[in-house]
PDB file of C-alpha atoms and ligand atoms in Angstrom:
ATOM      1  CA  MET A  30      89.119 124.874 -34.251  1.00 91.00           C
ATOM      2  CA  LEU A  31      87.611 125.402 -30.811  1.00 95.00           C
ATOM      3  CA  TYR A  32      87.137 122.504 -28.454  1.00 94.00           C
ATOM      4  CA  SER A  33      84.724 123.928 -25.902  1.00 93.00           C
ATOM      5  CA  ILE A  34      84.306 122.711 -22.358  1.00 90.00           C
ATOM      6  CA  SER A  35      81.544 124.439 -20.458  1.00 83.00           C
ATOM      7  CA  HIS A  36      82.449 124.170 -16.809  1.00 71.00           C
ATOM      8  CA  GLN A  37      80.961 126.744 -14.541  1.00 64.00           C
ATOM      9  CA  GLN A  38      83.072 126.125 -11.524  1.00 57.00           C
ATOM     10  CA  TRP A  39      86.635 127.068 -10.788  1.00 50.00           C
ATOM     11  CA  GLN A  40      87.866 123.510 -11.151  1.00 57.00           C
ATOM     12  CA  ALA A  41      87.701 121.561 -14.356  1.00 67.00           C
ATOM     13  CA  ASP A  42      87.482 117.793 -14.700  1.00 81.00           C
ATOM     14  CA  ARG A  43      89.741 115.402 -16.475  1.00 86.00           C
ATOM     15  CA  ASP A  44      88.908 115.369 -20.170  1.00 87.00           C
ATOM     16  CA  ASP A  45      90.320 112.548 -22.247  1.00 84.00           C
ATOM     17  CA  GLN A  46      89.726 114.357 -25.518  1.00 93.00           C
ATOM     18  CA  ALA A  47      91.430 117.597 -24.500  1.00 94.00           C
ATOM     19  CA  ALA A  48      94.999 116.458 -25.196  1.00 96.00           C
ATOM     20  CA  ALA A  49      94.060 115.125 -28.624  1.00 96.00           C
ATOM     21  CA  ALA A  50      92.252 118.380 -29.419  1.00 97.00           C
ATOM     22  CA  LEU A  51      95.251 120.494 -28.388  1.00 98.00           C
ATOM     23  CA  GLU A  52      97.735 118.303 -30.218  1.00 98.00           C
ATOM     24  CA  MET A  53      95.691 118.553 -33.415  1.00 98.00           C
ATOM     25  CA  GLY A  54      96.020 122.317 -33.222  1.00 98.00           C
ATOM     26  CA  ASN A  55      92.696 123.208 -31.658  1.00 98.00           C
ATOM     27  CA  ILE A  56      92.123 125.740 -28.941  1.00 98.00           C
ATOM     28  CA  VAL A  57      90.652 124.255 -25.771  1.00 96.00           C
ATOM     29  CA  TYR A  58      88.135 126.858 -24.721  1.00 96.00           C
ATOM     30  CA  PHE A  59      86.297 127.309 -21.439  1.00 94.00           C
ATOM     31  CA  PRO A  60      83.618 129.931 -22.147  1.00 93.00           C
ATOM     32  CA  ASN A  61      82.440 129.903 -18.534  1.00 90.00           C
ATOM     33  CA  LEU A  62      85.654 129.428 -16.628  1.00 91.00           C
ATOM     34  CA  ALA A  63      87.042 132.612 -15.174  1.00 90.00           C
ATOM     35  CA  PHE A  64      90.011 133.371 -13.022  1.00 94.00           C
ATOM     36  CA  ALA A  65      88.479 135.246 -10.110  1.00 92.00           C
ATOM     37  CA  LEU A  66      89.964 138.601  -9.180  1.00 95.00           C
ATOM     38  CA  LEU A  67      89.591 139.824  -5.620  1.00 94.00           C
ATOM     39  CA  PRO A  68      87.573 143.048  -5.217  1.00 93.00           C
ATOM     40  CA  GLU A  69      90.687 144.919  -4.069  1.00 92.00           C
ATOM     41  CA  GLU A  70      92.479 143.794  -7.233  1.00 94.00           C
ATOM     42  CA  MET A  71      89.987 145.442  -9.588  1.00 92.00           C
ATOM     43  CA  PRO A  72      91.642 148.903  -9.504  1.00 92.00           C
ATOM     44  CA  LEU A  73      94.959 147.274 -10.479  1.00 93.00           C
ATOM     45  CA  ILE A  74      93.583 146.229 -13.832  1.00 94.00           C
ATOM     46  CA  SER A  75      94.706 149.402 -15.528  1.00 90.00           C
ATOM     47  CA  SER A  76      97.328 150.234 -18.147  1.00 89.00           C
ATOM     48  CA  ARG A  77      98.745 152.750 -15.647  1.00 87.00           C
ATOM     49  CA  LEU A  78     100.684 149.888 -14.052  1.00 90.00           C
ATOM     50  CA  ALA A  79     102.445 148.844 -17.248  1.00 87.00           C
ATOM     51  CA  ASP A  80     105.842 150.548 -17.335  1.00 85.00           C
ATOM     52  CA  GLY A  81     105.582 151.537 -21.006  1.00 78.00           C
ATOM     53  CA  LEU A  82     108.807 149.816 -22.003  1.00 76.00           C
ATOM     54  CA  ALA A  83     107.744 146.181 -21.846  1.00 79.00           C
ATOM     55  CA  LYS A  84     104.711 144.774 -23.651  1.00 79.00           C
ATOM     56  CA  ASN A  85     103.682 142.915 -20.509  1.00 91.00           C
ATOM     57  CA  ILE A  86     104.226 142.641 -16.815  1.00 95.00           C
ATOM     58  CA  SER A  87     105.968 139.326 -16.411  1.00 96.00           C
ATOM     59  CA  PHE A  88     106.385 137.118 -13.376  1.00 97.00           C
ATOM     60  CA  ASN A  89     108.854 134.307 -12.807  1.00 96.00           C
ATOM     61  CA  SER A  90     107.260 131.979 -10.261  1.00 90.00           C
ATOM     62  CA  GLN A  91     110.534 130.143  -9.651  1.00 90.00           C
ATOM     63  CA  THR A  92     112.443 133.248  -8.567  1.00 92.00           C
ATOM     64  CA  GLN A  93     109.313 135.220  -7.537  1.00 90.00           C
ATOM     65  CA  THR A  94     110.442 138.193  -9.593  1.00 93.00           C
ATOM     66  CA  LEU A  95     108.284 140.693 -11.395  1.00 94.00           C
ATOM     67  CA  LYS A  96     109.322 142.732 -14.454  1.00 94.00           C
ATOM     68  CA  GLY A  97     107.771 145.585 -16.403  1.00 94.00           C
ATOM     69  CA  ILE A  98     105.669 147.098 -13.612  1.00 93.00           C
ATOM     70  CA  ALA A  99     105.338 150.810 -12.888  1.00 91.00           C
ATOM     71  CA  GLY A 100     103.323 150.647  -9.659  1.00 87.00           C
ATOM     72  CA  ASN A 101     104.205 151.625  -6.104  1.00 91.00           C
ATOM     73  CA  ALA A 102     105.291 149.047  -3.497  1.00 93.00           C
ATOM     74  CA  LEU A 103     101.749 148.161  -2.455  1.00 92.00           C
ATOM     75  CA  GLU A 104     100.557 147.754  -6.019  1.00 93.00           C
ATOM     76  CA  THR A 105     103.625 145.723  -6.923  1.00 94.00           C
ATOM     77  CA  HIS A 106     102.983 143.410  -3.992  1.00 94.00           C
ATOM     78  CA  ALA A 107      99.336 142.984  -4.994  1.00 95.00           C
ATOM     79  CA  ILE A 108     100.228 142.260  -8.637  1.00 95.00           C
ATOM     80  CA  ASN A 109     102.799 139.762  -7.442  1.00 95.00           C
ATOM     81  CA  ASN A 110     100.074 137.925  -5.501  1.00 96.00           C
ATOM     82  CA  LEU A 111      97.632 138.046  -8.365  1.00 97.00           C
ATOM     83  CA  MET A 112     100.130 136.570 -10.809  1.00 97.00           C
ATOM     84  CA  GLN A 113     101.230 133.909  -8.391  1.00 97.00           C
ATOM     85  CA  ARG A 114      97.579 132.907  -8.016  1.00 97.00           C
ATOM     86  CA  TYR A 115      97.144 132.794 -11.774  1.00 97.00           C
ATOM     87  CA  ALA A 116     100.219 130.573 -12.095  1.00 97.00           C
ATOM     88  CA  GLN A 117      98.637 128.190  -9.567  1.00 96.00           C
ATOM     89  CA  TYR A 118      95.200 128.402 -11.167  1.00 95.00           C
ATOM     90  CA  SER A 119      96.459 127.593 -14.643  1.00 96.00           C
ATOM     91  CA  THR A 120      98.755 124.809 -13.416  1.00 96.00           C
ATOM     92  CA  GLN A 121      95.906 123.203 -11.531  1.00 94.00           C
ATOM     93  CA  LEU A 122      93.576 123.574 -14.499  1.00 94.00           C
ATOM     94  CA  LEU A 123      96.022 121.876 -16.841  1.00 95.00           C
ATOM     95  CA  GLN A 124      96.937 119.137 -14.374  1.00 94.00           C
ATOM     96  CA  THR A 125      93.300 118.328 -13.740  1.00 92.00           C
ATOM     97  CA  LEU A 126      92.328 118.420 -17.381  1.00 93.00           C
ATOM     98  CA  ILE A 127      95.279 116.425 -18.757  1.00 95.00           C
ATOM     99  CA  PRO A 128      96.895 114.450 -15.921  1.00 95.00           C
ATOM    100  CA  GLN A 129      99.208 112.605 -18.328  1.00 95.00           C
ATOM    101  CA  TYR A 130     101.040 115.892 -19.047  1.00 96.00           C
ATOM    102  CA  THR A 131     101.716 116.497 -15.357  1.00 93.00           C
ATOM    103  CA  GLN A 132     104.854 114.411 -14.881  1.00 89.00           C
ATOM    104  CA  ALA A 133     106.908 116.437 -17.343  1.00 95.00           C
ATOM    105  CA  LEU A 134     105.273 119.847 -17.236  1.00 96.00           C
ATOM    106  CA  GLN A 135     107.660 122.781 -16.790  1.00 97.00           C
ATOM    107  CA  ILE A 136     106.288 126.114 -15.713  1.00 97.00           C
ATOM    108  CA  GLY A 137     107.426 129.206 -17.612  1.00 97.00           C
ATOM    109  CA  ARG A 138     106.618 132.898 -17.287  1.00 97.00           C
ATOM    110  CA  THR A 139     103.296 134.332 -16.202  1.00 98.00           C
ATOM    111  CA  SER A 140     102.285 137.505 -18.011  1.00 97.00           C
ATOM    112  CA  LEU A 141      99.772 140.256 -17.421  1.00 97.00           C
ATOM    113  CA  ARG A 142      98.917 142.271 -20.527  1.00 96.00           C
ATOM    114  CA  LEU A 143      97.325 145.578 -19.567  1.00 95.00           C
ATOM    115  CA  VAL A 144      97.943 147.528 -22.764  1.00 93.00           C
ATOM    116  CA  GLU A 145      95.259 147.721 -25.456  1.00 94.00           C
ATOM    117  CA  ILE A 146      96.470 145.843 -28.521  1.00 94.00           C
ATOM    118  CA  ALA A 147      94.555 147.735 -31.205  1.00 93.00           C
ATOM    119  CA  GLY A 148      96.558 150.766 -32.253  1.00 88.00           C
ATOM    120  CA  ARG A 149      99.604 149.855 -30.176  1.00 87.00           C
ATOM    121  CA  ARG A 150     102.851 150.588 -31.984  1.00 85.00           C
ATOM    122  CA  ALA A 151     105.165 147.572 -31.977  1.00 87.00           C
ATOM    123  CA  ALA A 152     108.907 148.266 -31.644  1.00 86.00           C
ATOM    124  CA  SER A 153     109.508 146.140 -34.757  1.00 93.00           C
ATOM    125  CA  TYR A 154     107.560 143.813 -37.026  1.00 96.00           C
ATOM    126  CA  LYS A 155     109.045 140.897 -35.063  1.00 96.00           C
ATOM    127  CA  LYS A 156     107.245 142.111 -31.935  1.00 94.00           C
ATOM    128  CA  ASP A 157     103.988 142.816 -33.708  1.00 96.00           C
ATOM    129  CA  ASP A 158     101.562 140.181 -32.444  1.00 96.00           C
ATOM    130  CA  THR A 159      98.749 141.549 -34.597  1.00 97.00           C
ATOM    131  CA  ARG A 160     100.401 139.586 -37.421  1.00 98.00           C
ATOM    132  CA  LEU A 161      99.883 135.839 -37.701  1.00 98.00           C
ATOM    133  CA  HIS A 162     102.772 133.818 -36.294  1.00 98.00           C
ATOM    134  CA  VAL A 163     103.790 130.706 -34.426  1.00 98.00           C
ATOM    135  CA  ASP A 164     105.574 131.410 -31.150  1.00 98.00           C
ATOM    136  CA  ALA A 165     109.355 131.195 -30.875  1.00 98.00           C
ATOM    137  CA  PHE A 166     111.491 133.173 -28.427  1.00 94.00           C
ATOM    138  CA  PRO A 167     114.762 134.733 -29.595  1.00 93.00           C
ATOM    139  CA  ALA A 168     116.454 134.634 -26.173  1.00 93.00           C
ATOM    140  CA  SER A 169     114.907 131.431 -24.841  1.00 94.00           C
ATOM    141  CA  PRO A 170     115.442 128.413 -27.076  1.00 96.00           C
ATOM    142  CA  THR A 171     113.153 125.486 -26.171  1.00 97.00           C
ATOM    143  CA  GLN A 172     115.345 122.703 -27.613  1.00 96.00           C
ATOM    144  CA  GLY A 173     112.191 121.120 -28.999  1.00 96.00           C
ATOM    145  CA  LEU A 174     109.963 121.498 -25.931  1.00 98.00           C
ATOM    146  CA  ARG A 175     106.371 122.381 -26.742  1.00 98.00           C
ATOM    147  CA  ILE A 176     104.993 125.816 -25.806  1.00 98.00           C
ATOM    148  CA  LEU A 177     101.547 125.485 -24.253  1.00 98.00           C
ATOM    149  CA  ARG A 178      99.824 128.637 -23.031  1.00 98.00           C
ATOM    150  CA  VAL A 179      96.790 129.250 -20.844  1.00 98.00           C
ATOM    151  CA  PHE A 180      95.014 132.587 -21.345  1.00 98.00           C
ATOM    152  CA  CYS A 181      92.279 134.300 -19.379  1.00 98.00           C
ATOM    153  CA  ASN A 182      90.536 137.489 -20.462  1.00 98.00           C
ATOM    154  CA  ILE A 183      90.082 139.602 -17.316  1.00 97.00           C
ATOM    155  CA  ASN A 184      88.707 142.710 -19.017  1.00 97.00           C
ATOM    156  CA  PRO A 185      86.287 144.433 -16.620  1.00 95.00           C
ATOM    157  CA  ASN A 186      84.504 146.440 -19.353  1.00 95.00           C
ATOM    158  CA  GLY A 187      83.027 143.635 -21.425  1.00 96.00           C
ATOM    159  CA  LYS A 188      85.722 143.794 -24.090  1.00 98.00           C
ATOM    160  CA  PRO A 189      86.622 140.552 -25.875  1.00 98.00           C
ATOM    161  CA  ARG A 190      90.134 139.465 -26.863  1.00 98.00           C
ATOM    162  CA  LEU A 191      90.056 139.305 -30.641  1.00 98.00           C
ATOM    163  CA  TRP A 192      92.271 136.702 -32.322  1.00 98.00           C
ATOM    164  CA  HIS A 193      92.898 135.483 -35.824  1.00 98.00           C
ATOM    165  CA  VAL A 194      93.861 131.855 -36.255  1.00 98.00           C
ATOM    166  CA  GLY A 195      95.631 130.922 -39.468  1.00 98.00           C
ATOM    167  CA  GLU A 196      96.366 127.723 -41.359  1.00 98.00           C
ATOM    168  CA  SER A 197      97.789 124.458 -39.992  1.00 98.00           C
ATOM    169  CA  PHE A 198     101.405 124.117 -38.907  1.00 98.00           C
ATOM    170  CA  GLU A 199     102.084 121.754 -41.821  1.00 98.00           C
ATOM    171  CA  LYS A 200     100.910 124.399 -44.283  1.00 98.00           C
ATOM    172  CA  VAL A 201     102.840 127.183 -42.572  1.00 98.00           C
ATOM    173  CA  ALA A 202     105.970 125.041 -42.627  1.00 98.00           C
ATOM    174  CA  ALA A 203     105.473 124.121 -46.288  1.00 98.00           C
ATOM    175  CA  THR A 204     105.507 127.837 -47.157  1.00 98.00           C
ATOM    176  CA  PHE A 205     108.250 129.112 -44.872  1.00 98.00           C
ATOM    177  CA  LEU A 206     110.690 126.234 -44.338  1.00 97.00           C
ATOM    178  CA  PRO A 207     112.090 126.385 -47.903  1.00 96.00           C
ATOM    179  CA  ARG A 208     113.014 130.058 -47.318  1.00 95.00           C
ATOM    180  CA  ILE A 209     115.127 129.324 -44.218  1.00 95.00           C
ATOM    181  CA  ARG A 210     118.876 128.945 -44.551  1.00 90.00           C
ATOM    182  CA  ARG A 211     120.951 126.872 -42.173  1.00 86.00           C
ATOM    183  CA  SER A 212     122.481 128.776 -39.285  1.00 85.00           C
ATOM    184  CA  VAL A 213     126.091 129.872 -39.664  1.00 86.00           C
ATOM    185  CA  PRO A 214     128.352 127.216 -38.066  1.00 86.00           C
ATOM    186  CA  GLY A 215     129.394 128.306 -34.580  1.00 90.00           C
ATOM    187  CA  SER A 216     126.723 131.020 -34.361  1.00 92.00           C
ATOM    188  CA  ALA A 217     124.645 129.158 -31.751  1.00 93.00           C
ATOM    189  CA  ARG A 218     127.689 128.801 -29.508  1.00 90.00           C
ATOM    190  CA  LEU A 219     128.528 132.481 -29.961  1.00 93.00           C
ATOM    191  CA  LEU A 220     124.957 133.657 -29.185  1.00 94.00           C
ATOM    192  CA  HIS A 221     125.048 131.613 -26.010  1.00 94.00           C
ATOM    193  CA  ALA A 222     128.536 132.779 -25.021  1.00 91.00           C
ATOM    194  CA  LEU A 223     127.432 136.403 -25.504  1.00 92.00           C
ATOM    195  CA  LYS A 224     124.347 135.654 -23.365  1.00 93.00           C
ATOM    196  CA  ILE A 225     122.066 136.687 -26.217  1.00 93.00           C
ATOM    197  CA  THR A 226     120.388 133.317 -25.768  1.00 94.00           C
ATOM    198  CA  LYS A 227     119.838 131.639 -22.396  1.00 93.00           C
ATOM    199  CA  SER A 228     120.877 128.251 -23.752  1.00 91.00           C
ATOM    200  CA  ARG A 229     122.296 126.928 -27.015  1.00 90.00           C
ATOM    201  CA  ARG A 230     119.954 127.684 -29.939  1.00 91.00           C
ATOM    202  CA  SER A 231     119.312 124.313 -31.564  1.00 95.00           C
ATOM    203  CA  TYR A 232     118.668 123.921 -35.283  1.00 96.00           C
ATOM    204  CA  TYR A 233     115.014 123.425 -34.309  1.00 97.00           C
ATOM    205  CA  ASP A 234     114.984 126.807 -32.520  1.00 97.00           C
ATOM    206  CA  HIS A 235     116.712 128.411 -35.490  1.00 97.00           C
ATOM    207  CA  ILE A 236     113.974 127.179 -37.827  1.00 97.00           C
ATOM    208  CA  MET A 237     111.120 128.127 -35.482  1.00 98.00           C
ATOM    209  CA  LEU A 238     112.475 131.637 -34.948  1.00 97.00           C
ATOM    210  CA  HIS A 239     112.909 132.188 -38.680  1.00 97.00           C
ATOM    211  CA  MET A 240     109.421 130.882 -39.285  1.00 98.00           C
ATOM    212  CA  HIS A 241     108.073 133.325 -36.681  1.00 98.00           C
ATOM    213  CA  ASP A 242     109.968 136.247 -38.217  1.00 98.00           C
ATOM    214  CA  GLY A 243     109.313 135.167 -41.809  1.00 98.00           C
ATOM    215  CA  MET A 244     105.555 134.984 -41.267  1.00 98.00           C
ATOM    216  CA  LYS A 245     105.415 138.411 -39.616  1.00 98.00           C
ATOM    217  CA  LYS A 246     107.596 140.014 -42.276  1.00 98.00           C
ATOM    218  CA  ASP A 247     105.567 138.772 -45.243  1.00 98.00           C
ATOM    219  CA  MET A 248     102.662 141.216 -45.564  1.00 98.00           C
ATOM    220  CA  CYS A 249     101.500 139.533 -48.735  1.00 98.00           C
ATOM    221  CA  TYR A 250     101.090 136.296 -46.759  1.00 98.00           C
ATOM    222  CA  GLN A 251      99.413 138.145 -43.891  1.00 98.00           C
ATOM    223  CA  LYS A 252      96.826 139.689 -46.215  1.00 97.00           C
ATOM    224  CA  SER A 253      96.074 136.628 -48.299  1.00 98.00           C
ATOM    225  CA  VAL A 254      96.268 133.644 -45.956  1.00 98.00           C
ATOM    226  CA  GLN A 255      93.021 132.060 -44.795  1.00 97.00           C
ATOM    227  CA  HIS A 256      92.158 132.809 -41.211  1.00 98.00           C
ATOM    228  CA  THR A 257      89.312 132.611 -38.738  1.00 98.00           C
ATOM    229  CA  GLU A 258      88.365 135.343 -36.312  1.00 98.00           C
ATOM    230  CA  ILE A 259      87.664 134.353 -32.711  1.00 98.00           C
ATOM    231  CA  ALA A 260      86.445 136.685 -29.960  1.00 98.00           C
ATOM    232  CA  PHE A 261      87.183 135.463 -26.434  1.00 98.00           C
ATOM    233  CA  PRO A 262      84.802 137.244 -24.075  1.00 98.00           C
ATOM    234  CA  PRO A 263      85.773 138.472 -20.630  1.00 97.00           C
ATOM    235  CA  ALA A 264      85.735 135.770 -17.943  1.00 94.00           C
ATOM    236  CA  SER A 265      86.698 133.053 -20.405  1.00 95.00           C
ATOM    237  CA  THR A 266      89.808 130.862 -20.387  1.00 96.00           C
ATOM    238  CA  TRP A 267      91.532 129.084 -23.271  1.00 98.00           C
ATOM    239  CA  MET A 268      94.665 127.042 -23.866  1.00 97.00           C
ATOM    240  CA  VAL A 269      96.598 126.389 -27.032  1.00 98.00           C
ATOM    241  CA  TYR A 270      99.940 125.134 -28.336  1.00 98.00           C
ATOM    242  CA  THR A 271     101.163 128.492 -29.621  1.00 98.00           C
ATOM    243  CA  ASP A 272     104.300 126.982 -31.200  1.00 98.00           C
ATOM    244  CA  GLN A 273     101.979 125.093 -33.549  1.00 98.00           C
ATOM    245  CA  VAL A 274      98.862 127.198 -34.026  1.00 98.00           C
ATOM    246  CA  SER A 275      99.278 130.271 -36.213  1.00 98.00           C
ATOM    247  CA  HIS A 276      97.691 133.116 -34.237  1.00 98.00           C
ATOM    248  CA  ALA A 277      97.455 136.892 -34.011  1.00 98.00           C
ATOM    249  CA  ALA A 278      95.894 139.150 -31.381  1.00 98.00           C
ATOM    250  CA  LEU A 279      94.051 142.048 -33.042  1.00 97.00           C
ATOM    251  CA  ALA A 280      92.344 143.809 -30.178  1.00 98.00           C
ATOM    252  CA  GLY A 281      91.633 143.561 -26.498  1.00 97.00           C
ATOM    253  CA  GLN A 282      92.974 144.715 -23.177  1.00 96.00           C
ATOM    254  CA  HIS A 283      93.699 143.014 -19.855  1.00 97.00           C
ATOM    255  CA  LEU A 284      94.768 139.427 -20.247  1.00 98.00           C
ATOM    256  CA  LEU A 285      96.550 136.899 -18.078  1.00 98.00           C
ATOM    257  CA  GLU A 286      98.748 134.286 -19.688  1.00 98.00           C
ATOM    258  CA  GLN A 287     100.760 131.378 -18.317  1.00 98.00           C
ATOM    259  CA  THR A 288     103.401 129.588 -20.385  1.00 98.00           C
ATOM    260  CA  PHE A 289     104.206 125.894 -19.940  1.00 98.00           C
ATOM    261  CA  TYR A 290     106.891 123.793 -21.602  1.00 98.00           C
ATOM    262  CA  LEU A 291     106.378 120.148 -22.368  1.00 98.00           C
ATOM    263  CA  PRO A 292     108.650 117.502 -23.898  1.00 97.00           C
ATOM    264  CA  VAL A 293     107.193 115.875 -27.018  1.00 98.00           C
ATOM    265  CA  HIS A 294     107.415 112.358 -25.568  1.00 97.00           C
ATOM    266  CA  VAL A 295     104.530 112.999 -23.153  1.00 96.00           C
ATOM    267  CA  MET A 296     102.211 113.939 -26.001  1.00 97.00           C
ATOM    268  CA  GLN A 297      99.601 111.421 -27.065  1.00 96.00           C
ATOM    269  CA  GLU A 298     100.863 111.837 -30.603  1.00 97.00           C
ATOM    270  CA  PRO A 299     104.418 113.221 -30.695  1.00 98.00           C
ATOM    271  CA  ALA A 300     104.278 113.083 -34.512  1.00 98.00           C
ATOM    272  CA  ARG A 301     102.038 116.156 -34.409  1.00 98.00           C
ATOM    273  CA  SER A 302     104.666 118.305 -32.683  1.00 98.00           C
ATOM    274  CA  PRO A 303     106.441 121.017 -34.694  1.00 98.00           C
ATOM    275  CA  LEU A 304     109.708 119.225 -33.862  1.00 98.00           C
ATOM    276  CA  ARG A 305     108.645 115.924 -35.439  1.00 98.00           C
ATOM    277  CA  VAL A 306     106.872 117.596 -38.361  1.00 98.00           C
ATOM    278  CA  LEU A 307     109.984 119.632 -39.192  1.00 98.00           C
ATOM    279  CA  GLU A 308     112.283 116.636 -38.705  1.00 98.00           C
ATOM    280  CA  LYS A 309     110.211 114.699 -41.186  1.00 98.00           C
ATOM    281  CA  MET A 310     110.251 117.559 -43.684  1.00 97.00           C
ATOM    282  CA  THR A 311     114.005 118.154 -43.378  1.00 96.00           C
ATOM    283  CA  ASN A 312     114.917 114.509 -42.857  1.00 97.00           C
ATOM    284  CA  THR A 313     117.277 115.732 -40.125  1.00 95.00           C
ATOM    285  CA  GLN A 314     117.490 115.397 -36.366  1.00 96.00           C
ATOM    286  CA  LEU A 315     116.914 118.972 -35.219  1.00 97.00           C
ATOM    287  CA  VAL A 316     117.841 118.813 -31.534  1.00 96.00           C
ATOM    288  CA  GLN A 317     121.084 117.149 -30.488  1.00 86.00           C
TER     289      GLN A 317
HETATM  290  C1  SIN B  24     100.355 136.233 -28.812  1.00 96.07           C
HETATM  291  O1  SIN B  24     100.634 135.240 -28.116  1.00 96.07           O
HETATM  292  O2  SIN B  24     100.856 136.368 -29.910  1.00 96.07           O
HETATM  293  C2  SIN B  24      99.433 137.306 -28.272  1.00 96.07           C
HETATM  294  C3  SIN B  24      98.281 136.727 -27.597  1.00 96.07           C
HETATM  295  C4  SIN B  24      97.491 137.785 -26.845  1.00 96.07           C
HETATM  296  O3  SIN B  24      98.122 138.648 -26.217  1.00 96.07           O
HETATM  297  O4  SIN B  24      96.275 137.735 -26.881  1.00 96.07           O
HETATM  298 FE1   FE B  25     102.166 134.600 -30.002  1.00 96.07          FE
END
């Protein structure tokens, strides 16, 4: 489940097994690879800066905009820099590790998660990441692109990030796909026209979102499904295809995360992608 690479230094090397490990649904884990905070950034790592409305502070490196922050101008500027550096760090890490992904890699949001997960009240079960799920975003359809995320635990007090990892994507899909109805004709166009989604929600996105919601809603499933507990210590980095790997975050505070999108054709084995697995199961082309 974990494919560990024990680099000490900031830069990683190319690793020809890393892509295969990720695509099989493993977590590529760097126990000794930390994103370095500057001494003046240490005081910023505090839940005080989270605005209380959003789960995370999020940064769009394309537009250089920050959301969800409650700090003053100086703090906001410093957080902006920190997140920009993390976006660069994680991009460089991924490009060095798996150069064959580089050509088609799209950078998504950077997020800084300063709120303790244990005991946090989620606004709804759909937003409750302490329940096992595969990632799918209601407002941001991927049209079949993979979601690859790079995490770094930056907790200054020795606290690990505690995850559960559930069963394989094939097993998750076997349970939840039969429960999903087709979308209402015209609904994807309407959601887009109303700007509820940023682009047209494909049938693939419809299925993934209902799988995400269905898993989180089913408490019987949550309690009975096999899972493994993993504790990621501070100053460790890990990457995982979160659209494929069933995961839940149970406890921990202070995490950086960078999202990447990747078309299935650059994978070593596109057949392992949720898109191809679901297309095989439904015998339907899921993205037009
Ligand atoms: C998630 O992606 O579901 C949460 C991961 C985390 O915040 O540790
Ligand atoms: Fe998630």
